[in-house]
XYZ file of C-alpha atoms in Angstrom:
509
model
C 171.406 -127.059 21.726
C 174.476 -126.410 20.928
C 177.620 -128.589 20.837
C 181.174 -128.610 22.097
C 182.503 -127.958 18.824
C 179.915 -124.722 18.961
C 180.799 -123.682 22.218
C 184.278 -123.461 20.937
C 183.977 -120.984 17.695
C 181.366 -119.303 20.195
C 184.286 -118.334 22.575
C 186.486 -118.036 20.098
C 184.273 -115.371 18.688
C 183.867 -113.322 21.686
C 187.958 -113.581 22.125
C 188.436 -111.744 18.857
C 185.031 -109.707 19.711
C 186.757 -108.492 23.377
C 190.535 -107.972 21.523
C 188.790 -106.010 18.708
C 187.319 -103.787 21.561
C 189.753 -103.650 23.287
C 191.928 -102.208 20.462
C 189.058 -99.981 19.833
C 189.276 -98.741 23.306
C 192.729 -98.051 23.077
C 192.526 -96.300 19.854
C 189.857 -94.235 21.622
C 192.209 -93.807 24.846
C 194.800 -92.183 22.805
C 195.542 -88.874 24.301
C 193.060 -86.090 22.625
C 195.021 -82.712 23.185
C 195.100 -80.066 19.552
C 198.513 -78.976 21.118
C 200.075 -82.000 19.794
C 198.918 -80.683 16.379
C 197.338 -83.899 15.548
C 193.160 -84.001 16.738
C 192.627 -80.946 14.160
C 194.918 -81.913 10.967
C 192.916 -81.072 7.458
C 190.205 -79.609 9.143
C 190.014 -75.773 8.870
C 186.417 -75.248 9.907
C 186.825 -71.053 12.512
C 185.894 -74.012 15.263
C 189.272 -75.815 14.927
C 191.154 -73.156 13.124
C 190.207 -70.904 16.994
C 190.806 -74.467 19.275
C 194.450 -74.432 17.629
C 194.958 -71.375 17.290
C 194.582 -71.362 21.905
C 197.285 -73.883 22.106
C 199.860 -70.712 21.484
C 198.997 -69.493 25.094
C 198.185 -72.784 27.065
C 201.546 -73.627 25.767
C 202.680 -70.606 27.443
C 200.642 -71.089 30.447
C 201.571 -74.450 31.262
C 204.998 -76.069 31.498
C 203.441 -79.435 31.433
C 200.828 -78.959 28.760
C 201.828 -81.870 25.986
C 202.506 -78.995 22.975
C 203.958 -80.412 19.591
C 205.575 -76.899 18.155
C 206.705 -78.365 14.818
C 203.278 -79.888 14.072
C 200.851 -76.524 14.876
C 203.584 -74.738 12.575
C 202.747 -77.716 9.889
C 199.143 -77.259 11.121
C 199.504 -73.705 10.028
C 201.622 -74.310 6.546
C 199.199 -76.410 5.724
C 196.297 -74.128 6.060
C 198.049 -70.925 3.741
C 198.080 -74.238 0.843
C 194.107 -75.001 2.031
C 193.244 -70.974 1.641
C 195.316 -70.285 -1.643
C 193.872 -73.995 -2.844
C 190.250 -72.674 -2.648
C 191.155 -68.995 -3.768
C 189.661 -67.716 -0.523
C 190.054 -64.319 -0.243
C 190.287 -62.678 2.609
C 190.354 -64.067 6.617
C 189.899 -61.317 9.163
C 189.378 -63.198 12.915
C 190.671 -62.192 16.204
C 193.798 -64.528 16.342
C 193.998 -64.714 12.184
C 194.539 -62.112 9.378
C 194.890 -63.058 5.917
C 194.453 -62.490 2.129
C 194.946 -64.418 -0.944
C 195.532 -62.800 -4.358
C 196.245 -63.742 -8.071
C 199.853 -61.475 -8.560
C 201.008 -61.876 -12.085
C 204.637 -62.872 -12.589
C 205.369 -60.225 -14.937
C 205.518 -57.244 -12.646
C 207.737 -53.782 -12.541
C 208.479 -53.296 -9.030
C 208.165 -55.293 -5.621
C 204.869 -55.883 -3.799
C 204.650 -54.161 -0.555
C 201.747 -55.552 2.351
C 201.098 -54.003 5.275
C 201.259 -56.169 8.619
C 199.486 -54.658 11.438
C 197.969 -57.482 13.500
C 194.705 -55.071 13.862
C 193.791 -55.593 9.929
C 193.727 -57.877 7.352
C 197.089 -57.390 5.007
C 196.629 -55.027 2.537
C 198.917 -53.656 -0.494
C 200.407 -50.597 -0.217
C 203.185 -48.596 -1.942
C 206.440 -47.653 -1.229
C 205.407 -43.738 -1.187
C 202.759 -44.727 1.993
C 204.362 -44.020 5.073
C 201.718 -45.825 7.371
C 201.424 -48.602 8.390
C 204.853 -48.769 9.013
C 205.221 -52.575 9.681
C 205.170 -54.358 6.123
C 206.676 -56.841 4.422
C 208.262 -56.632 0.839
C 208.318 -59.194 -2.034
C 210.798 -58.416 -3.941
C 210.341 -58.044 -7.989
C 213.204 -61.197 -8.925
C 210.811 -62.956 -6.441
C 207.769 -63.749 -9.550
C 210.791 -63.349 -12.225
C 212.545 -66.733 -11.720
C 208.687 -67.523 -11.674
C 207.962 -66.740 -15.445
C 209.242 -69.497 -17.172
C 206.649 -72.167 -15.401
C 203.302 -69.901 -14.945
C 202.222 -66.301 -15.886
C 200.155 -65.843 -12.746
C 200.191 -66.780 -9.086
C 198.395 -67.220 -6.114
C 199.863 -65.247 -2.766
C 198.538 -65.430 0.582
C 199.518 -63.233 3.380
C 198.560 -64.185 7.101
C 199.204 -62.508 10.393
C 198.945 -65.192 13.110
C 199.122 -63.876 17.115
C 200.228 -66.251 19.039
C 200.332 -63.286 21.963
C 203.711 -62.464 24.320
C 206.801 -63.498 23.068
C 208.034 -66.315 25.998
C 206.301 -69.201 23.760
C 209.096 -69.193 21.661
C 211.743 -67.231 24.344
C 213.501 -64.377 24.154
C 217.203 -56.794 24.127
C 218.349 -56.335 21.044
C 215.888 -57.293 17.910
C 216.929 -60.074 15.693
C 215.225 -61.282 12.448
C 214.598 -65.234 12.243
C 212.489 -67.672 11.479
C 211.165 -70.962 13.251
C 213.169 -73.629 12.050
C 211.342 -77.254 12.492
C 214.818 -78.796 11.706
C 216.430 -77.466 15.286
C 216.146 -79.749 18.160
C 212.749 -81.764 18.879
C 210.842 -78.938 18.123
C 212.321 -76.514 16.585
C 213.467 -73.604 17.195
C 214.353 -69.856 15.508
C 216.949 -69.911 13.756
C 218.651 -67.040 11.547
C 219.771 -68.561 8.911
C 219.350 -66.619 5.563
C 217.868 -63.139 7.810
C 219.651 -59.923 8.112
C 219.002 -57.268 10.466
C 219.496 -53.771 9.896
C 218.855 -51.697 12.680
C 217.962 -47.464 12.406
C 216.469 -45.154 14.991
C 213.125 -45.461 14.199
C 212.784 -48.827 12.121
C 214.075 -52.309 11.610
C 213.857 -54.081 8.578
C 214.656 -57.778 8.020
C 215.668 -59.741 5.025
C 215.584 -62.894 4.344
C 216.019 -65.276 1.141
C 213.440 -67.450 2.301
C 209.399 -67.249 3.021
C 208.103 -69.158 6.445
C 206.989 -67.460 9.483
C 208.588 -64.928 10.589
C 209.082 -62.910 14.081
C 211.224 -59.884 15.130
C 212.669 -60.996 18.423
C 213.743 -58.572 21.597
C 216.223 -60.505 23.005
C 219.404 -60.181 25.187
C 222.641 -60.489 24.125
C 225.343 -61.970 26.578
C 227.265 -64.541 25.119
C 229.001 -67.152 27.378
C 232.245 -65.396 27.861
C 229.807 -62.579 28.722
C 228.354 -64.178 31.342
C 231.477 -66.410 32.667
C 233.255 -62.894 33.488
C 230.593 -61.610 34.895
C 229.947 -64.363 37.290
C 233.583 -64.322 38.321
C 233.197 -60.578 39.406
C 230.061 -61.013 40.882
C 231.568 -63.823 43.090
C 235.513 -62.569 43.643
C 232.783 -58.772 44.784
C 230.260 -61.290 46.760
C 233.558 -63.669 48.997
C 235.015 -60.167 50.023
C 231.963 -58.673 50.691
C 230.571 -62.046 53.269
C 233.979 -61.479 54.756
C 233.080 -58.087 55.278
C 230.041 -58.409 56.818
C 231.062 -61.586 59.286
C 233.269 -58.714 60.284
C 230.821 -56.385 60.756
C 228.267 -58.670 62.632
C 231.813 -59.818 64.896
C 232.446 -55.899 65.674
C 228.303 -55.450 66.765
C 229.023 -57.861 69.192
C 232.015 -56.901 70.419
C 230.365 -53.225 70.960
C 227.444 -54.732 72.984
C 230.176 -56.772 75.149
C 231.655 -53.811 75.932
C 229.279 -51.192 75.368
C 226.011 -51.498 77.780
C 224.678 -48.976 76.045
C 225.884 -49.974 72.749
C 222.379 -52.442 73.682
C 219.761 -50.047 73.463
C 220.601 -48.434 69.785
C 218.353 -49.195 67.187
C 220.565 -48.230 64.751
C 223.234 -50.656 64.940
C 220.983 -52.957 65.050
C 218.692 -52.702 61.492
C 222.889 -52.262 60.154
C 223.255 -56.401 61.594
C 220.272 -56.924 60.147
C 220.972 -55.171 56.979
C 224.424 -57.727 56.546
C 222.615 -60.877 57.815
C 220.099 -60.799 55.169
C 222.739 -59.243 52.323
C 224.979 -62.344 53.725
C 222.640 -64.750 53.114
C 221.910 -63.914 49.915
C 225.717 -63.840 48.840
C 225.653 -67.236 49.987
C 222.396 -68.561 48.315
C 224.088 -67.024 45.211
C 227.153 -68.767 45.592
C 224.710 -71.999 45.805
C 222.657 -71.095 42.959
C 225.349 -70.544 40.098
C 227.846 -72.751 41.149
C 228.772 -76.086 39.066
C 227.469 -79.351 39.965
C 224.713 -81.629 38.784
C 221.933 -80.574 38.054
C 219.052 -80.550 40.657
C 215.985 -81.990 40.864
C 212.948 -80.248 40.025
C 212.320 -80.717 43.886
C 215.861 -79.332 44.975
C 215.798 -76.562 42.433
C 212.050 -75.085 43.434
C 213.623 -74.993 46.956
C 216.828 -73.175 45.476
C 214.095 -70.636 43.435
C 212.523 -69.658 46.851
C 215.119 -69.448 49.017
C 216.804 -66.734 46.710
C 213.705 -64.892 46.418
C 213.216 -64.444 49.816
C 216.857 -63.468 50.689
C 216.923 -61.146 48.142
C 213.701 -60.067 48.840
C 214.546 -58.978 52.604
C 217.603 -57.212 51.805
C 215.574 -54.824 49.322
C 213.141 -54.788 52.280
C 215.958 -53.894 54.747
C 217.161 -51.218 53.125
C 214.012 -49.809 52.723
C 213.913 -49.964 56.482
C 217.292 -48.668 56.981
C 215.757 -45.639 54.605
C 212.735 -45.221 56.751
C 214.944 -45.546 60.039
C 217.199 -42.421 58.405
C 213.746 -40.508 57.652
C 212.970 -40.673 61.033
C 216.204 -39.777 62.463
C 217.015 -36.611 60.499
C 213.665 -35.946 58.428
C 210.672 -36.566 60.713
C 212.876 -36.291 64.311
C 210.276 -35.453 66.607
C 207.333 -37.559 67.582
C 208.990 -40.817 66.412
C 208.915 -43.061 69.308
C 207.588 -46.487 69.229
C 207.125 -49.336 71.860
C 208.762 -52.368 70.892
C 210.469 -50.753 67.577
C 213.442 -52.912 65.812
C 210.594 -55.864 66.708
C 208.472 -54.476 64.709
C 210.747 -53.323 62.182
C 211.582 -57.330 62.193
C 208.486 -58.735 61.321
C 208.630 -56.275 58.642
C 212.378 -57.284 57.350
C 211.815 -61.473 57.554
C 208.089 -61.490 57.842
C 206.774 -60.016 54.370
C 209.523 -61.457 52.212
C 208.466 -64.979 53.286
C 204.973 -63.975 53.130
C 205.491 -63.221 49.225
C 207.512 -66.181 48.988
C 204.726 -68.501 50.194
C 201.915 -66.682 47.743
C 204.859 -67.529 44.856
C 206.097 -70.917 45.605
C 202.233 -71.775 45.866
C 201.827 -70.868 42.587
C 204.814 -73.246 41.704
C 206.975 -70.257 40.126
C 210.351 -71.129 40.726
C 212.015 -73.792 38.527
C 215.241 -73.607 36.448
C 216.264 -70.811 34.397
C 218.643 -70.132 31.697
C 220.522 -66.810 30.306
C 220.816 -66.991 26.397
C 223.110 -65.898 24.367
C 222.220 -64.546 20.438
C 221.646 -67.998 19.026
C 219.554 -68.662 22.139
C 221.570 -71.192 23.291
C 221.732 -72.071 27.341
C 224.997 -69.394 29.111
C 223.988 -70.154 32.518
C 221.201 -72.240 34.347
C 220.285 -71.793 37.491
C 217.321 -72.079 40.090
C 214.949 -68.820 39.595
C 211.535 -68.219 38.243
C 210.497 -71.198 35.323
C 211.272 -69.731 32.392
C 208.052 -70.244 30.661
C 205.318 -69.837 33.088
C 206.647 -67.155 36.047
C 207.112 -64.149 33.980
C 204.489 -62.237 35.626
C 205.238 -63.652 38.940
C 209.384 -61.915 38.687
C 207.751 -58.794 37.232
C 205.246 -58.318 40.120
C 208.172 -59.751 43.250
C 211.424 -59.057 41.918
C 211.061 -56.032 39.596
C 207.985 -54.018 41.479
C 208.866 -54.471 44.780
C 212.292 -52.956 44.033
C 211.337 -50.057 42.546
C 209.507 -49.288 45.321
C 212.225 -49.720 47.472
C 214.498 -47.810 45.677
C 212.258 -44.834 44.756
C 211.387 -44.423 48.340
C 215.378 -45.220 49.235
C 216.662 -43.054 46.607
C 214.112 -39.637 47.875
C 214.844 -40.474 51.675
C 218.855 -40.202 50.560
C 218.026 -36.897 48.946
C 216.456 -35.210 51.196
C 218.754 -36.415 53.464
C 221.433 -35.070 51.634
C 219.796 -31.623 51.356
C 219.423 -31.766 55.060
C 223.141 -32.745 55.888
C 224.303 -30.112 53.584
C 222.132 -27.380 54.176
C 223.123 -27.471 57.762
C 226.774 -27.655 56.688
C 226.511 -24.678 54.905
C 224.625 -23.177 57.662
C 227.510 -24.186 60.457
C 230.673 -23.354 57.979
C 229.538 -19.451 57.074
C 231.352 -18.512 54.400
C 233.737 -20.517 53.557
C 234.114 -22.375 50.234
C 235.359 -25.560 48.174
C 233.651 -28.845 48.233
C 232.350 -29.870 51.402
C 233.692 -33.397 51.733
C 232.511 -34.594 55.387
C 229.022 -34.170 53.353
C 229.792 -35.701 50.279
C 231.298 -38.864 52.572
C 228.399 -38.650 55.232
C 225.835 -39.170 51.536
C 227.886 -41.350 50.456
C 228.180 -43.885 53.580
C 224.341 -43.786 53.911
C 223.880 -44.692 50.009
C 225.306 -47.702 50.977
C 222.687 -48.763 53.464
C 220.145 -47.957 51.626
C 221.230 -49.329 48.295
C 222.144 -47.324 46.117
C 224.590 -49.953 44.171
C 221.373 -51.605 43.156
C 220.145 -48.367 41.653
C 223.159 -49.238 38.805
C 220.495 -52.249 37.565
C 218.319 -49.585 35.971
C 221.763 -48.489 33.633
C 222.088 -52.052 32.591
C 219.845 -51.855 29.623
C 222.741 -48.847 28.143
C 225.026 -51.427 27.341
C 227.562 -53.811 28.828
C 230.096 -51.697 30.544
C 227.182 -50.248 32.571
C 226.351 -54.414 33.427
C 230.083 -54.597 34.075
C 229.804 -51.356 36.534
C 226.388 -52.489 38.601
C 227.596 -56.367 38.573
C 231.527 -54.824 40.250
C 229.539 -52.345 42.737
C 226.774 -54.281 44.046
C 229.237 -56.911 44.660
C 231.115 -55.377 47.104
C 228.038 -53.419 49.266
C 229.166 -55.511 52.010
C 232.391 -54.056 52.088
C 230.767 -50.634 52.104
C 228.714 -51.565 54.901
C 231.585 -52.382 57.136
C 233.699 -49.179 55.770
C 230.407 -47.349 57.098
C 230.066 -49.549 60.288
C 233.526 -49.088 61.445
C 233.956 -45.267 60.877
C 230.478 -44.583 62.404
C 231.746 -46.691 65.973
C 235.447 -46.260 65.798
C 235.997 -42.595 64.598
C 239.372 -40.606 65.519
C 239.169 -37.720 68.154
C 239.283 -35.490 65.503
C 236.850 -36.725 63.738
C 234.320 -36.405 66.341
C 235.792 -32.966 67.553
C 234.851 -31.241 64.293
C 232.504 -33.322 62.730
C 229.544 -31.235 64.756
C 226.771 -34.321 64.915
C 227.639 -35.263 60.723
C 229.705 -38.164 60.663
C 227.705 -39.577 63.527
C 224.291 -38.874 62.122
C 222.966 -42.361 62.325
C 223.504 -43.031 66.076
C 220.830 -40.778 66.793
C 218.221 -43.268 67.599
C 214.479 -43.881 68.542
C 213.599 -44.635 72.156
C 212.722 -48.828 72.060
C 210.653 -50.631 74.810
C 212.344 -54.441 74.050
């Protein structure tokens, strides 16, 4: 028989056991995320090493993955101590190459070790030219240790962290990972100098830690702000003239009945509308306001991407239309021609944006300077997780339309100058009518965008691209106005060249 007092004691013990169990369960329920750098701390078996090395890929691919880069770096630093203390000679895995050896502090020359990702680091001599990537440890480093020891153990490790957008970043810069910067650490060039040459880059640092050679854009805040002002001024002018283009087209449709059946001006206006909306989205995106929420930024990025793709597509369709008018000429009848062009011009970009958006590719994006400080923040593709989507749906898409348009424009230019040469007979001198015609057509197929290919050449080409590309709307209006309001002398003397764009395919709508 249990007395009331014993029941109270038993109940108290149950409470204590229950509380203890709850505490233990809370301990067990702590997140076991390896990428926080705590779970595998002090464990250096093959499984733990591979598990921790996988964090570099996980942290790069998922913006939501909890990662502590400071703890991860500390883990690998401690692993180097582990290698030295346990006198391990060579480590050779798919993600890690390391060598540990004893070195006399009384050496007569600098030490050099190879740094080939597929091979274990090995000593090399000054005379060896292969491999080109190597680390040099100066003799003075070892001389400073002679008073305290005659031999030191040295560990050289190569850790593969995969593509370099985990630690973000087109010029070379020698840096090391500084755990004291910010909450998670950041790259720093303190104590390091970079020597650039045509065939190699030399990094000189006065300390030992994890190092890297980054390829990063140098766009300081002053340059970015200047480019924004140029782009805003040019885009503002373009929007005004693009609006004039649409209004002019509406007026011509009202006063000229035959104008309604022409397809060429419809294509021009569709391009004008897409470019107008792209400029408007640009103004909204780079506007200085309160930082948008993740959902709002996703929507902004998707809209900006959509109108950019629409602009690229309609420039490609301008080239296709030009090909039918000038190159193919015969058998160019298509039923509901402009309707089909519209399905491609507005529908194809929509499908791409829907697919990209379903992968959660849109979000906050930052352009950074040499010090990795944000110089411009906007809503675009997410920095860490959407690099492949950016290259495929923007860079790749642009290159395809660019190449197609360039080929068509080249063929058209050749045909125009051939025709003018034949009609002009033996007259010598530059053919300005042909030159101006080709320049006008180039504005329609997006030749100003082609300047983007030259931007890696230097800062001056970036300014040229920003200026001319932002004025595309002005060029389109000038071509449209000259094309449909020619002077009598121009009509008489052009022999059809200046008005080449007015030839149109039949349409049934």
